[in-house]
Short mmCIF file of C-alpha atoms in Angstrom, two decimals:
data_model
loop_
_atom_site.label_atom_id
_atom_site.label_comp_id
_atom_site.label_asym_id
_atom_site.label_seq_id
_atom_site.Cartn_x
_atom_site.Cartn_y
_atom_site.Cartn_z
CA UNK A 1 90.53 62.84 77.20
CA UNK A 2 87.55 62.88 79.53
CA UNK A 3 84.83 65.37 78.65
CA UNK A 4 83.88 67.72 81.47
CA UNK A 5 80.76 66.45 83.22
CA UNK A 6 77.56 68.31 82.30
CA UNK A 7 75.05 69.44 84.93
CA UNK A 8 72.72 66.67 83.76
CA UNK A 9 75.50 64.06 84.21
CA UNK A 10 76.13 65.31 87.74
CA UNK A 11 72.43 65.40 88.58
CA UNK A 12 71.99 61.82 87.35
CA UNK A 13 74.91 60.71 89.51
CA UNK A 14 73.57 62.53 92.56
CA UNK A 15 70.13 60.95 92.19
CA UNK A 16 71.70 57.48 91.78
CA UNK A 17 73.96 58.10 94.82
CA UNK A 18 70.95 59.19 96.88
CA UNK A 19 68.73 56.29 95.84
CA UNK A 20 71.42 53.58 96.30
CA UNK A 21 71.52 54.70 99.93
CA UNK A 22 67.78 55.15 100.34
CA UNK A 23 68.37 58.78 101.32
CA UNK A 24 65.49 60.40 99.46
CA UNK A 25 63.44 60.44 102.66
CA UNK A 26 65.95 62.87 104.22
CA UNK A 27 65.95 65.13 101.18
CA UNK A 28 62.82 67.17 101.81
CA UNK A 29 63.20 70.53 100.09
CA UNK A 30 63.42 72.22 103.50
CA UNK A 31 66.32 69.97 104.50
CA UNK A 32 68.15 70.63 101.23
CA UNK A 33 67.82 74.42 101.68
CA UNK A 34 69.02 74.11 105.29
CA UNK A 35 72.01 71.95 104.37
CA UNK A 36 73.03 74.31 101.57
CA UNK A 37 73.03 77.14 104.11
CA UNK A 38 75.30 75.15 106.42
CA UNK A 39 77.76 74.46 103.60
CA UNK A 40 77.78 78.19 102.73
CA UNK A 41 78.85 78.85 106.33
CA UNK A 42 81.65 76.25 106.09
CA UNK A 43 82.86 78.11 103.00
CA UNK A 44 82.65 81.51 104.72
CA UNK A 45 84.59 80.12 107.70
CA UNK A 46 87.70 80.13 105.50
CA UNK A 47 87.57 83.94 105.72
CA UNK A 48 87.05 84.16 109.49
CA UNK A 49 89.33 86.66 111.27
CA UNK A 50 91.17 87.45 108.04
CA UNK A 51 91.38 90.70 106.19
CA UNK A 52 90.72 90.68 102.43
CA UNK A 53 94.47 90.80 101.80
CA UNK A 54 95.34 87.95 104.16
CA UNK A 55 92.80 85.65 102.49
CA UNK A 56 93.98 86.58 98.99
CA UNK A 57 97.60 85.88 99.94
CA UNK A 58 96.69 82.42 101.28
CA UNK A 59 95.37 81.52 97.81
CA UNK A 60 98.85 80.47 96.74
CA UNK A 61 98.63 77.55 99.20
CA UNK A 62 97.30 74.44 97.39
CA UNK A 63 95.63 73.25 100.62
CA UNK A 64 93.60 76.46 100.81
CA UNK A 65 92.64 76.19 97.13
CA UNK A 66 91.53 72.62 97.76
CA UNK A 67 89.41 73.60 100.79
CA UNK A 68 87.68 76.34 98.77
CA UNK A 69 87.18 73.97 95.84
CA UNK A 70 85.67 71.29 98.07
CA UNK A 71 83.29 73.60 99.96
CA UNK A 72 82.11 75.13 96.67
CA UNK A 73 81.51 71.61 95.34
CA UNK A 74 79.32 70.81 98.38
CA UNK A 75 77.16 73.88 97.74
CA UNK A 76 77.00 73.13 94.01
CA UNK A 77 75.78 69.57 94.63
CA UNK A 78 72.96 70.86 96.85
CA UNK A 79 71.99 73.37 94.15
CA UNK A 80 71.73 70.52 91.64
CA UNK A 81 69.58 68.44 94.02
CA UNK A 82 67.30 71.43 94.62
CA UNK A 83 67.05 72.14 90.89
CA UNK A 84 66.18 68.48 90.29
CA UNK A 85 63.50 68.57 93.00
CA UNK A 86 61.89 71.85 91.88
CA UNK A 87 62.28 71.09 88.16
CA UNK A 88 64.52 73.71 86.57
CA UNK A 89 67.85 73.80 84.77
CA UNK A 90 70.50 75.56 86.87
CA UNK A 91 72.61 76.86 83.98
CA UNK A 92 69.56 78.36 82.24
CA UNK A 93 68.50 79.90 85.56
CA UNK A 94 72.00 81.40 85.82
CA UNK A 95 71.85 82.80 82.29
CA UNK A 96 68.42 84.34 82.93
CA UNK A 97 69.65 85.92 86.15
CA UNK A 98 72.64 87.54 84.42
CA UNK A 99 70.20 89.13 81.97
CA UNK A 100 67.92 90.32 84.77
CA UNK A 101 70.92 91.85 86.58
CA UNK A 102 71.95 93.52 83.32
CA UNK A 103 68.62 95.36 83.31
CA UNK A 104 68.62 96.09 87.07
CA UNK A 105 72.16 97.50 86.99
CA UNK A 106 72.56 99.45 83.72
CA UNK A 107 76.25 100.13 83.10
CA UNK A 108 75.90 103.91 82.95
CA UNK A 109 74.25 104.03 86.41
CA UNK A 110 75.97 101.16 88.17
CA UNK A 111 79.57 101.75 87.07
CA UNK A 112 81.94 101.92 90.02
CA UNK A 113 79.32 101.82 92.75
CA UNK A 114 78.10 99.00 95.03
CA UNK A 115 74.72 100.71 95.58
CA UNK A 116 71.71 98.43 95.43
CA UNK A 117 69.57 98.81 92.31
CA UNK A 118 66.82 100.42 94.40
CA UNK A 119 69.22 103.29 95.12
CA UNK A 120 70.54 103.80 91.58
CA UNK B 1 67.29 75.70 69.27
CA UNK B 2 69.56 77.49 71.70
CA UNK B 3 72.23 75.34 73.29
CA UNK B 4 72.26 75.39 77.07
CA UNK B 5 74.93 77.75 78.35
CA UNK B 6 78.07 76.04 79.60
CA UNK B 7 79.74 77.01 82.88
CA UNK B 8 82.51 78.64 80.87
CA UNK B 9 79.95 80.71 78.89
CA UNK B 10 78.34 81.87 82.13
CA UNK B 11 81.71 82.66 83.73
CA UNK B 12 82.76 84.72 80.70
CA UNK B 13 79.50 86.67 80.88
CA UNK B 14 79.87 87.26 84.62
CA UNK B 15 83.41 88.56 84.20
CA UNK B 16 82.32 90.86 81.37
CA UNK B 17 79.32 92.07 83.43
CA UNK B 18 81.63 92.78 86.40
CA UNK B 19 84.28 94.60 84.36
CA UNK B 20 81.82 96.75 82.36
CA UNK B 21 80.71 98.13 85.71
CA UNK B 22 84.18 98.34 87.23
CA UNK B 23 83.05 96.10 90.06
CA UNK B 24 86.15 93.94 90.41
CA UNK B 25 87.34 96.07 93.32
CA UNK B 26 84.31 94.94 95.36
CA UNK B 27 84.88 91.29 94.50
CA UNK B 28 87.55 90.37 97.03
CA UNK B 29 87.32 86.65 97.74
CA UNK B 30 86.11 87.45 101.28
CA UNK B 31 83.27 89.57 99.90
CA UNK B 32 82.26 86.84 97.43
CA UNK B 33 82.13 84.22 100.20
CA UNK B 34 80.11 86.60 102.39
CA UNK B 35 77.64 87.43 99.62
CA UNK B 36 77.15 83.75 98.78
CA UNK B 37 76.24 83.15 102.41
CA UNK B 38 73.68 85.94 102.33
CA UNK B 39 72.06 84.50 99.19
CA UNK B 40 71.93 81.07 100.87
CA UNK B 41 69.94 82.69 103.69
CA UNK B 42 67.54 84.32 101.21
CA UNK B 43 66.97 80.84 99.76
CA UNK B 44 66.45 79.29 103.21
CA UNK B 45 63.96 82.06 104.09
CA UNK B 46 61.50 80.40 101.70
CA UNK B 47 61.24 77.59 104.28
CA UNK B 48 60.77 79.82 107.32
CA UNK B 49 57.91 78.77 109.64
CA UNK B 50 56.88 76.00 107.28
CA UNK B 51 56.84 72.28 107.87
CA UNK B 52 58.40 70.03 105.23
CA UNK B 53 54.93 69.22 103.92
CA UNK B 54 53.78 72.82 103.69
CA UNK B 55 56.82 73.77 101.63
CA UNK B 56 56.46 70.76 99.33
CA UNK B 57 52.79 71.60 98.70
CA UNK B 58 53.67 75.21 97.76
CA UNK B 59 55.87 73.86 94.96
CA UNK B 60 52.86 73.69 92.65
CA UNK B 61 52.72 77.52 92.72
CA UNK B 62 54.74 78.92 89.74
CA UNK B 63 55.65 82.00 91.83
CA UNK B 64 57.29 79.81 94.47
CA UNK B 65 59.15 77.79 91.81
CA UNK B 66 60.37 81.06 90.32
CA UNK B 67 61.59 82.38 93.70
CA UNK B 68 63.50 79.14 94.33
CA UNK B 69 64.94 79.20 90.82
CA UNK B 70 66.09 82.80 91.17
CA UNK B 71 67.69 82.41 94.59
CA UNK B 72 69.51 79.27 93.40
CA UNK B 73 70.73 81.22 90.37
CA UNK B 74 72.16 83.94 92.67
CA UNK B 75 74.13 81.34 94.64
CA UNK B 76 75.27 79.62 91.44
CA UNK B 77 76.61 82.87 89.99
CA UNK B 78 78.67 83.51 93.13
CA UNK B 79 80.06 79.96 92.94
CA UNK B 80 81.18 80.65 89.36
CA UNK B 81 82.85 83.93 90.38
CA UNK B 82 84.63 82.18 93.24
CA UNK B 83 85.74 79.32 90.98
CA UNK B 84 87.05 81.88 88.47
CA UNK B 85 88.95 83.74 91.19
CA UNK B 86 90.47 80.64 92.79
CA UNK B 87 91.11 78.86 89.48
CA UNK B 88 89.09 75.64 89.36
CA UNK B 89 86.31 74.15 87.28
CA UNK B 90 83.10 73.87 89.28
CA UNK B 91 81.67 70.86 87.42
CA UNK B 92 84.90 68.88 87.81
CA UNK B 93 84.95 69.86 91.50
CA UNK B 94 81.39 68.54 91.76
CA UNK B 95 82.27 65.26 90.05
CA UNK B 96 85.29 64.76 92.32
CA UNK B 97 83.15 65.43 95.39
CA UNK B 98 80.57 62.83 94.38
CA UNK B 99 83.40 60.28 94.16
CA UNK B 100 84.80 61.28 97.53
CA UNK B 101 81.31 60.97 99.08
CA UNK B 102 80.98 57.55 97.46
CA UNK B 103 84.02 56.39 99.42
CA UNK B 104 83.05 58.16 102.66
CA UNK B 105 79.52 56.71 102.61
CA UNK B 106 79.76 53.13 101.29
CA UNK B 107 76.29 51.88 100.36
CA UNK B 108 76.34 48.88 102.68
CA UNK B 109 77.06 51.08 105.72
CA UNK B 110 75.21 54.27 104.80
CA UNK B 111 71.98 52.81 103.46
CA UNK B 112 68.94 54.31 105.18
CA UNK B 113 70.80 56.32 107.79
CA UNK B 114 71.67 60.02 108.05
CA UNK B 115 74.64 59.32 110.34
CA UNK B 116 77.79 61.27 109.57
CA UNK B 117 80.59 59.22 108.02
CA UNK B 118 82.57 59.47 111.26
CA UNK B 119 79.85 57.50 113.01
CA UNK B 120 79.38 54.80 110.36
CA UNK C 1 63.94 105.66 136.54
CA UNK C 2 63.07 102.42 134.78
CA UNK C 3 65.20 99.43 135.70
CA UNK C 4 66.82 97.65 132.78
CA UNK C 5 64.79 94.58 131.86
CA UNK C 6 66.27 91.28 133.04
CA UNK C 7 66.52 88.24 130.77
CA UNK C 8 63.70 86.65 132.78
CA UNK C 9 61.49 89.75 132.23
CA UNK C 10 62.16 89.59 128.49
CA UNK C 11 61.54 85.84 128.34
CA UNK C 12 58.21 86.25 130.18
CA UNK C 13 57.15 88.94 127.73
CA UNK C 14 58.21 86.83 124.72
CA UNK C 15 56.21 83.84 125.96
CA UNK C 16 53.15 86.03 126.59
CA UNK C 17 53.53 87.65 123.14
CA UNK C 18 53.76 84.22 121.53
CA UNK C 19 50.80 82.73 123.39
CA UNK C 20 48.49 85.74 122.86
CA UNK C 21 48.92 85.08 119.14
CA UNK C 22 48.73 81.30 119.38
CA UNK C 23 52.16 81.08 117.75
CA UNK C 24 53.64 78.29 119.84
CA UNK C 25 52.80 75.79 117.12
CA UNK C 26 55.25 77.53 114.76
CA UNK C 27 57.99 77.60 117.37
CA UNK C 28 59.41 74.11 117.02
CA UNK C 29 63.05 74.14 118.09
CA UNK C 30 64.09 73.53 114.48
CA UNK C 31 62.14 76.58 113.33
CA UNK C 32 63.66 78.76 116.07
CA UNK C 33 67.20 77.70 115.09
CA UNK C 34 66.42 78.34 111.43
CA UNK C 35 64.93 81.78 112.09
CA UNK C 36 67.90 82.79 114.25
CA UNK C 37 70.18 81.91 111.35
CA UNK C 38 68.14 84.10 109.00
CA UNK C 39 68.37 87.05 111.38
CA UNK C 40 72.14 86.55 111.64
CA UNK C 41 72.29 86.90 107.86
CA UNK C 42 70.22 90.11 107.97
CA UNK C 43 72.77 91.45 110.45
CA UNK C 44 75.73 90.38 108.29
CA UNK C 45 74.11 92.03 105.26
CA UNK C 46 74.99 95.39 106.80
CA UNK C 47 78.63 94.56 106.02
CA UNK C 48 78.07 93.43 102.42
CA UNK C 49 80.51 94.93 99.89
CA UNK C 50 82.13 97.08 102.55
CA UNK C 51 85.67 97.00 103.82
CA UNK C 52 86.25 96.94 107.58
CA UNK C 53 87.02 100.66 107.47
CA UNK C 54 83.96 101.65 105.48
CA UNK C 55 81.67 99.85 107.92
CA UNK C 56 83.37 101.39 110.96
CA UNK C 57 83.06 104.87 109.47
CA UNK C 58 79.31 104.39 108.90
CA UNK C 59 78.88 103.81 112.64
CA UNK C 60 78.57 107.55 113.19
CA UNK C 61 75.25 107.46 111.31
CA UNK C 62 72.37 106.99 113.81
CA UNK C 63 70.37 105.09 111.16
CA UNK C 64 73.15 102.52 110.85
CA UNK C 65 73.43 102.22 114.63
CA UNK C 66 69.69 101.66 114.79
CA UNK C 67 69.76 98.95 112.09
CA UNK C 68 72.55 97.12 113.93
CA UNK C 69 70.72 97.49 117.23
CA UNK C 70 67.48 96.15 115.79
CA UNK C 71 69.02 93.15 114.02
CA UNK C 72 70.93 92.25 117.19
CA UNK C 73 67.68 92.48 119.14
CA UNK C 74 66.02 90.03 116.73
CA UNK C 75 68.80 87.49 117.26
CA UNK C 76 68.73 88.06 121.03
CA UNK C 77 64.99 87.39 121.21
CA UNK C 78 65.41 84.08 119.38
CA UNK C 79 68.20 83.11 121.78
CA UNK C 80 65.84 83.76 124.70
CA UNK C 81 63.07 81.67 123.12
CA UNK C 82 65.54 78.82 122.50
CA UNK C 83 66.87 79.04 126.05
CA UNK C 84 63.30 78.93 127.35
CA UNK C 85 62.48 75.89 125.21
CA UNK C 86 65.65 73.94 126.08
CA UNK C 87 65.66 75.02 129.74
CA UNK C 88 68.82 77.01 130.47
CA UNK C 89 69.74 80.50 131.57
CA UNK C 90 71.44 82.41 128.77
CA UNK C 91 73.55 84.68 130.99
CA UNK C 92 74.88 81.74 133.02
CA UNK C 93 75.61 79.91 129.73
CA UNK C 94 77.54 83.00 128.61
CA UNK C 95 79.52 83.16 131.84
CA UNK C 96 80.40 79.46 131.63
CA UNK C 97 81.51 79.88 128.03
CA UNK C 98 83.85 82.76 128.90
CA UNK C 99 85.49 80.49 131.47
CA UNK C 100 85.80 77.62 129.00
CA UNK C 101 87.40 79.99 126.44
CA UNK C 102 89.77 81.20 129.13
CA UNK C 103 91.08 77.64 129.50
CA UNK C 104 91.09 76.91 125.72
CA UNK C 105 93.00 80.11 124.93
CA UNK C 106 95.54 80.67 127.73
CA UNK C 107 96.88 84.22 127.54
CA UNK C 108 100.52 83.22 127.17
CA UNK C 109 99.77 81.06 124.11
CA UNK C 110 96.89 82.98 122.52
CA UNK C 111 98.20 86.52 122.85
CA UNK C 112 98.20 88.33 119.51
CA UNK C 113 97.18 85.38 117.33
CA UNK C 114 93.84 84.34 115.80
CA UNK C 115 94.90 80.69 115.65
CA UNK C 116 92.27 78.18 116.70
CA UNK C 117 92.91 76.52 120.05
CA UNK C 118 93.68 73.23 118.29
CA UNK C 119 96.69 74.92 116.69
CA UNK C 120 98.02 76.68 119.80
CA UNK D 1 74.44 82.06 146.41
CA UNK D 2 76.04 83.57 143.35
CA UNK D 3 74.03 86.31 141.66
CA UNK D 4 73.36 85.69 138.00
CA UNK D 5 75.81 87.69 135.88
CA UNK D 6 74.36 90.85 134.36
CA UNK D 7 74.95 91.76 130.72
CA UNK D 8 77.32 94.49 131.90
CA UNK D 9 79.31 91.95 133.96
CA UNK D 10 79.61 89.67 130.94
CA UNK D 11 80.58 92.55 128.65
CA UNK D 12 83.29 93.67 131.07
CA UNK D 13 84.67 90.14 131.19
CA UNK D 14 84.61 89.80 127.41
CA UNK D 15 86.48 93.08 126.94
CA UNK D 16 89.08 92.06 129.54
CA UNK D 17 89.44 88.60 127.90
CA UNK D 18 89.92 90.25 124.51
CA UNK D 19 92.44 92.82 125.70
CA UNK D 20 94.54 90.36 127.75
CA UNK D 21 95.08 88.50 124.49
CA UNK D 22 95.56 91.61 122.34
CA UNK D 23 92.65 90.47 120.16
CA UNK D 24 90.96 93.81 119.59
CA UNK D 25 92.67 94.13 116.21
CA UNK D 26 90.75 91.07 114.95
CA UNK D 27 87.43 92.41 116.25
CA UNK D 28 86.48 94.76 113.47
CA UNK D 29 82.71 95.09 113.39
CA UNK D 30 82.65 93.22 110.06
CA UNK D 31 84.54 90.31 111.60
CA UNK D 32 82.21 90.19 114.61
CA UNK D 33 79.12 90.09 112.35
CA UNK D 34 80.73 87.37 110.22
CA UNK D 35 81.68 85.25 113.23
CA UNK D 36 78.20 85.55 114.73
CA UNK D 37 76.79 84.22 111.46
CA UNK D 38 79.15 81.24 111.57
CA UNK D 39 78.09 80.41 115.13
CA UNK D 40 74.42 80.63 114.09
CA UNK D 41 75.18 77.98 111.46
CA UNK D 42 76.87 75.74 114.05
CA UNK D 43 73.68 76.02 116.11
CA UNK D 44 71.46 75.24 113.10
CA UNK D 45 73.62 72.21 112.29
CA UNK D 46 72.09 70.48 115.31
CA UNK D 47 68.83 70.31 113.31
CA UNK D 48 70.38 69.00 110.07
CA UNK D 49 68.51 66.03 108.53
CA UNK D 50 66.10 65.89 111.44
CA UNK D 51 62.39 66.43 111.47
CA UNK D 52 60.90 68.78 114.07
CA UNK D 53 59.84 65.74 116.13
CA UNK D 54 63.22 64.00 116.00
CA UNK D 55 64.98 67.13 117.27
CA UNK D 56 62.43 67.69 120.04
CA UNK D 57 62.80 64.07 121.19
CA UNK D 58 66.59 64.42 121.40
CA UNK D 59 66.15 67.23 123.91
CA UNK D 60 65.96 64.70 126.74
CA UNK D 61 69.66 63.89 126.10
CA UNK D 62 71.87 66.07 128.38
CA UNK D 63 74.61 66.07 125.72
CA UNK D 64 72.22 67.64 123.19
CA UNK D 65 71.04 70.21 125.74
CA UNK D 66 74.67 71.07 126.45
CA UNK D 67 75.51 71.50 122.74
CA UNK D 68 72.53 73.82 122.27
CA UNK D 69 73.44 75.75 125.40
CA UNK D 70 77.04 76.18 124.29
CA UNK D 71 76.26 77.27 120.74
CA UNK D 72 73.70 79.78 122.06
CA UNK D 73 76.34 81.10 124.45
CA UNK D 74 78.76 81.64 121.55
CA UNK D 75 76.17 83.71 119.66
CA UNK D 76 75.25 85.61 122.84
CA UNK D 77 78.89 86.58 123.48
CA UNK D 78 79.23 87.97 119.96
CA UNK D 79 76.02 89.97 120.44
CA UNK D 80 77.51 91.50 123.59
CA UNK D 81 80.76 92.38 121.79
CA UNK D 82 78.80 93.98 118.95
CA UNK D 83 76.60 95.91 121.40
CA UNK D 84 79.74 97.11 123.19
CA UNK D 85 81.32 98.22 119.89
CA UNK D 86 78.24 100.00 118.55
CA UNK D 87 77.22 101.44 121.93
CA UNK D 88 73.81 100.09 122.90
CA UNK D 89 72.34 97.97 125.68
CA UNK D 90 71.23 94.58 124.38
CA UNK D 91 68.43 94.02 126.91
CA UNK D 92 66.92 97.45 126.25
CA UNK D 93 67.19 96.76 122.50
CA UNK D 94 65.33 93.49 123.13
CA UNK D 95 62.59 95.20 125.12
CA UNK D 96 62.13 97.87 122.43
CA UNK D 97 61.90 95.18 119.74
CA UNK D 98 59.18 93.28 121.61
CA UNK D 99 57.16 96.51 121.71
CA UNK D 100 57.72 97.18 118.00
CA UNK D 101 56.62 93.60 117.19
CA UNK D 102 53.55 94.13 119.36
CA UNK D 103 52.52 97.00 117.09
CA UNK D 104 53.49 95.23 113.83
CA UNK D 105 51.58 92.07 114.75
CA UNK D 106 48.39 93.14 116.54
CA UNK D 107 46.82 90.14 118.29
CA UNK D 108 43.48 90.36 116.50
CA UNK D 109 45.16 90.20 113.07
CA UNK D 110 48.15 87.97 113.80
CA UNK D 111 46.50 85.31 115.92
CA UNK D 112 47.19 81.81 114.60
CA UNK D 113 48.96 82.85 111.39
CA UNK D 114 52.63 83.00 110.44
CA UNK D 115 51.97 85.63 107.76
CA UNK D 116 54.47 88.48 107.64
CA UNK D 117 53.17 91.81 108.93
CA UNK D 118 53.14 93.17 105.38
CA UNK D 119 50.50 90.58 104.51
CA UNK D 120 48.27 91.04 107.58
#
């Protein structure tokens, strides 16, 4: 049984992929941030003109699941390239952010409301 | 030494965080896709008005590294919530996408050029 | 009574504003496109976490109207700067696009459906 | 000689176009904001992987000018629909914003720098 790839595995593969094609010159940090933004829009496009309910109901279609999965993968790969460039571990950054949010949105104040932490 | 958190660890924590605050009702798939897009813009804002070189040179500033790290974490957490909602593993999706890109951009054709695969 | 400003009036004022501050060097086309995208996200942020109905109901609040008006103005000003840089008239471009949409989405086929023209 | 279309002309045509196709039901304010954001990304895509200079040099190509013109038109039409829905005049909003920017970025402080007004 194949182990799930770790973030370091994926980052190593991305760097190899990039360097085999001599693409590092295109991967300025600004270009990586820009491309991630474009992929986020391709993901959001799946919700265009649809109500919350319509989108949820389309989730039973394997084609729609695959589109979502693929667009999320694109964004994820850019995150890994950015993390590699800047020099941080994405999963540790995620863990730290969950803790910061825990403090910003204490359960007793934030429960049930979408208010921003500045309004709590 | 603390092990690095796995994607499943982070997803479990995100779900717990969401449910403690009774926030699931806000987390329609459409709203998650929309919020991810907004975070991608906050990340891109770090490049506003700056040339590639200016942004690269600011990377030596720990405050700038921290901003990048935190905005990437925000996007990453939304990807995990979306993956949880739709029902796929983000790292496997990433691995599959690298393979698909490998086929779409064969080294001998793609080397050194930013052309889209449809133009190769 | 003051006449409404024309797009040419606004463009002249934008160019003067920019040149008084010696800002043309920041206004590469790439930077203008990037900044417009950021403003579009600031506009979209007004809808974050809200259902269609919640957002519509907040329209009675003059503060919300003002936020929407201001964010739209930001985007509009970038459009005018881009049009000035590339060399086209934005209102004529708009008129031409309405005609092109009219042909892409004939009433008898498009009525009542949000399907893309490729699926009609 | 045909007069250039005014913003009111364009808005009237957009409303007629929408109503002939019974599309008002899709045009919740949230959906209009979302769609404008997607169009902004399509515009930004024209700069993907390109340096400022590469993009500027491509401006001599009529096909590139036409793509830019068309994507700007798409964004412009959504701005008009949003202005119609919320109840403001886009050109007056633009004029007011130029004045507000004039105060936020006084020439003597802002000249030559891209610093945000909060840092001036």
